[in-house]
Amino acid sequence: MRERFERFMAGRYGMDQLSRFLDIAALILLIVSMFVRFPLIFYLAVILIVWSYFRIFSRNTERRYMENERFLSFTGRIFSRFRNRRYYQEQKKIYRYYACPKCRQKVRIPKGKGKVCITCPKCHMEFVRRS
Ligand SMILES: [Zn+2]
């Protein structure tokens, strides 16, 4: 049985992150479709499952590999944007951000020091702001 399965899978693409994501998305949609009377959700789940298995059993491995790479770079961009935003929000608690009036360079100063004279690191323009 195992041997037959291995022979069947020979030369086929197999599982990857995109197919796993499609399976999980389909599972979530199936659960949702049990509670929501909206048949389109169920059909969408079936389409995702069929798509996922089409990819797993596909013999065009190069193309499936490229699809997965695109999927990974896309999700990577979303996560890094999310991380950047969280980092920026953390920084905003400690620092105040100003743009240099001359060259628009962003300058970061520690909060709670009263009025301070800021020297732009790029063009050396001096300006006074509340910290
Ligand atoms: Zn400047």
mmCIF file of C-alpha atoms and ligand atoms in Angstrom:
data_model
loop_
_atom_site.group_PDB
_atom_site.id
_atom_site.type_symbol
_atom_site.label_atom_id
_atom_site.label_comp_id
_atom_site.label_asym_id
_atom_site.label_seq_id
_atom_site.Cartn_x
_atom_site.Cartn_y
_atom_site.Cartn_z
ATOM 1 C CA MET A 1 0.000 0.000 0.000
ATOM 2 C CA ARG A 2 2.756 2.381 1.052
ATOM 3 C CA GLU A 3 4.851 1.268 -1.898
ATOM 4 C CA ARG A 4 1.992 1.870 -4.293
ATOM 5 C CA PHE A 5 1.500 5.341 -2.890
ATOM 6 C CA GLU A 6 5.197 6.105 -3.287
ATOM 7 C CA ARG A 7 5.110 4.900 -6.886
ATOM 8 C CA PHE A 8 2.035 7.043 -7.491
ATOM 9 C CA MET A 9 3.743 10.119 -6.032
ATOM 10 C CA ALA A 10 6.987 9.622 -7.990
ATOM 11 C CA GLY A 11 7.622 12.613 -10.214
ATOM 12 C CA ARG A 12 4.765 14.520 -8.640
ATOM 13 C CA TYR A 13 5.163 17.768 -6.780
ATOM 14 C CA GLY A 14 3.889 16.937 -3.272
ATOM 15 C CA MET A 15 2.994 19.135 -0.338
ATOM 16 C CA ASP A 16 4.275 22.660 0.166
ATOM 17 C CA GLN A 17 3.391 25.793 2.145
ATOM 18 C CA LEU A 18 0.906 27.095 -0.434
ATOM 19 C CA SER A 19 -1.018 23.798 -0.523
ATOM 20 C CA ARG A 20 -1.002 23.639 3.267
ATOM 21 C CA PHE A 21 -2.367 27.176 3.381
ATOM 22 C CA LEU A 22 -5.105 26.232 0.861
ATOM 23 C CA ASP A 23 -6.049 23.191 2.972
ATOM 24 C CA ILE A 24 -6.286 25.238 6.172
ATOM 25 C CA ALA A 25 -8.257 28.003 4.433
ATOM 26 C CA ALA A 26 -10.624 25.354 3.005
ATOM 27 C CA LEU A 27 -11.083 23.786 6.449
ATOM 28 C CA ILE A 28 -11.927 27.169 7.977
ATOM 29 C CA LEU A 29 -14.400 27.872 5.163
ATOM 30 C CA LEU A 30 -16.010 24.435 5.663
ATOM 31 C CA ILE A 31 -16.499 25.145 9.368
ATOM 32 C CA VAL A 32 -17.890 28.612 8.596
ATOM 33 C CA SER A 33 -20.233 27.130 5.961
ATOM 34 C CA MET A 34 -21.795 24.926 8.676
ATOM 35 C CA PHE A 35 -22.943 28.003 10.545
ATOM 36 C CA VAL A 36 -23.612 30.461 7.753
ATOM 37 C CA ARG A 37 -26.378 29.823 5.248
ATOM 38 C CA PHE A 38 -24.389 31.000 2.275
ATOM 39 C CA PRO A 39 -23.682 28.175 -0.220
ATOM 40 C CA LEU A 40 -20.901 30.092 -1.970
ATOM 41 C CA ILE A 41 -18.605 29.582 1.058
ATOM 42 C CA PHE A 42 -18.952 25.803 0.748
ATOM 43 C CA TYR A 43 -18.185 25.838 -2.994
ATOM 44 C CA LEU A 44 -15.184 28.071 -2.372
ATOM 45 C CA ALA A 45 -13.885 25.553 0.190
ATOM 46 C CA VAL A 46 -14.292 22.709 -2.351
ATOM 47 C CA ILE A 47 -12.439 24.751 -4.991
ATOM 48 C CA LEU A 48 -9.557 25.377 -2.563
ATOM 49 C CA ILE A 49 -9.305 21.644 -1.717
ATOM 50 C CA VAL A 50 -9.352 20.679 -5.400
ATOM 51 C CA TRP A 51 -6.719 23.341 -6.135
ATOM 52 C CA SER A 52 -4.544 22.108 -3.257
ATOM 53 C CA TYR A 53 -4.693 18.464 -4.440
ATOM 54 C CA PHE A 54 -4.148 19.492 -8.047
ATOM 55 C CA ARG A 55 -0.900 21.128 -6.897
ATOM 56 C CA ILE A 56 0.172 18.143 -4.755
ATOM 57 C CA PHE A 57 -0.340 15.623 -7.602
ATOM 58 C CA SER A 58 0.928 17.914 -10.329
ATOM 59 C CA ARG A 59 3.816 16.742 -12.513
ATOM 60 C CA ASN A 60 4.735 20.288 -13.487
ATOM 61 C CA THR A 61 6.993 20.659 -10.437
ATOM 62 C CA GLU A 62 8.874 23.714 -11.718
ATOM 63 C CA ARG A 63 5.726 25.745 -12.123
ATOM 64 C CA ARG A 64 4.333 24.647 -8.722
ATOM 65 C CA TYR A 65 7.666 25.583 -7.161
ATOM 66 C CA MET A 66 7.460 29.089 -8.666
ATOM 67 C CA GLU A 67 3.879 29.484 -7.386
ATOM 68 C CA ASN A 68 5.010 28.561 -3.887
ATOM 69 C CA GLU A 69 7.940 30.998 -4.083
ATOM 70 C CA ARG A 70 5.579 33.827 -5.057
ATOM 71 C CA PHE A 71 3.240 32.871 -2.231
ATOM 72 C CA LEU A 72 6.109 32.884 0.295
ATOM 73 C CA SER A 73 7.466 36.262 -0.821
ATOM 74 C CA PHE A 74 3.943 37.718 -0.696
ATOM 75 C CA THR A 75 3.232 36.467 2.848
ATOM 76 C CA GLY A 76 6.764 37.489 3.880
ATOM 77 C CA ARG A 77 6.067 41.077 2.774
ATOM 78 C CA ILE A 78 2.798 41.180 4.742
ATOM 79 C CA PHE A 79 4.428 39.863 7.926
ATOM 80 C CA SER A 80 7.411 42.203 7.684
ATOM 81 C CA ARG A 81 5.079 45.185 7.206
ATOM 82 C CA PHE A 82 3.149 44.093 10.306
ATOM 83 C CA ARG A 83 6.377 43.718 12.294
ATOM 84 C CA ASN A 84 7.597 47.153 11.155
ATOM 85 C CA ARG A 85 4.371 48.795 12.256
ATOM 86 C CA ARG A 86 4.536 47.196 15.695
ATOM 87 C CA TYR A 87 8.162 48.247 16.072
ATOM 88 C CA TYR A 88 7.252 51.820 15.111
ATOM 89 C CA GLN A 89 4.394 51.897 17.660
ATOM 90 C CA GLU A 90 6.756 50.722 20.398
ATOM 91 C CA GLN A 91 9.235 53.432 19.442
ATOM 92 C CA LYS A 92 6.534 56.107 19.482
ATOM 93 C CA LYS A 93 6.057 55.579 23.228
ATOM 94 C CA ILE A 94 9.656 56.590 23.905
ATOM 95 C CA TYR A 95 10.466 58.903 21.007
ATOM 96 C CA ARG A 96 8.916 61.788 19.171
ATOM 97 C CA TYR A 97 9.352 61.995 15.417
ATOM 98 C CA TYR A 98 9.871 65.187 13.451
ATOM 99 C CA ALA A 99 10.698 65.891 9.844
ATOM 100 C CA CYS A 100 13.501 68.347 9.118
ATOM 101 C CA PRO A 101 11.898 71.550 7.714
ATOM 102 C CA LYS A 102 14.575 71.815 5.050
ATOM 103 C CA CYS A 103 15.211 68.308 3.704
ATOM 104 C CA ARG A 104 12.281 66.315 5.255
ATOM 105 C CA GLN A 105 14.721 63.886 6.891
ATOM 106 C CA LYS A 106 12.958 62.070 9.751
ATOM 107 C CA VAL A 107 14.500 62.850 13.147
ATOM 108 C CA ARG A 108 13.831 60.931 16.334
ATOM 109 C CA ILE A 109 14.195 62.566 19.784
ATOM 110 C CA PRO A 110 13.523 61.153 23.264
ATOM 111 C CA LYS A 111 10.227 62.249 24.810
ATOM 112 C CA GLY A 112 9.789 64.440 27.905
ATOM 113 C CA LYS A 113 12.863 66.695 27.686
ATOM 114 C CA GLY A 114 10.936 69.939 27.069
ATOM 115 C CA LYS A 115 11.923 72.200 24.185
ATOM 116 C CA VAL A 116 15.045 70.989 22.445
ATOM 117 C CA CYS A 117 17.177 72.225 19.627
ATOM 118 C CA ILE A 118 17.463 69.534 16.976
ATOM 119 C CA THR A 119 20.275 69.388 14.468
ATOM 120 C CA CYS A 120 19.328 67.513 11.318
ATOM 121 C CA PRO A 121 21.808 64.641 10.788
ATOM 122 C CA LYS A 122 21.590 65.041 7.019
ATOM 123 C CA CYS A 123 21.732 68.773 6.249
ATOM 124 C CA HIS A 124 22.712 70.127 9.727
ATOM 125 C CA MET A 125 19.774 72.515 9.796
ATOM 126 C CA GLU A 126 18.870 73.470 13.381
ATOM 127 C CA PHE A 127 15.264 73.713 14.552
ATOM 128 C CA VAL A 128 13.488 73.800 17.916
ATOM 129 C CA ARG A 129 10.691 71.388 18.797
ATOM 130 C CA ARG A 130 8.938 70.140 21.931
ATOM 131 C CA SER A 131 10.088 66.689 22.955
HETATM 132 ZN ZN ZN B 1 17.641 68.310 7.095
#
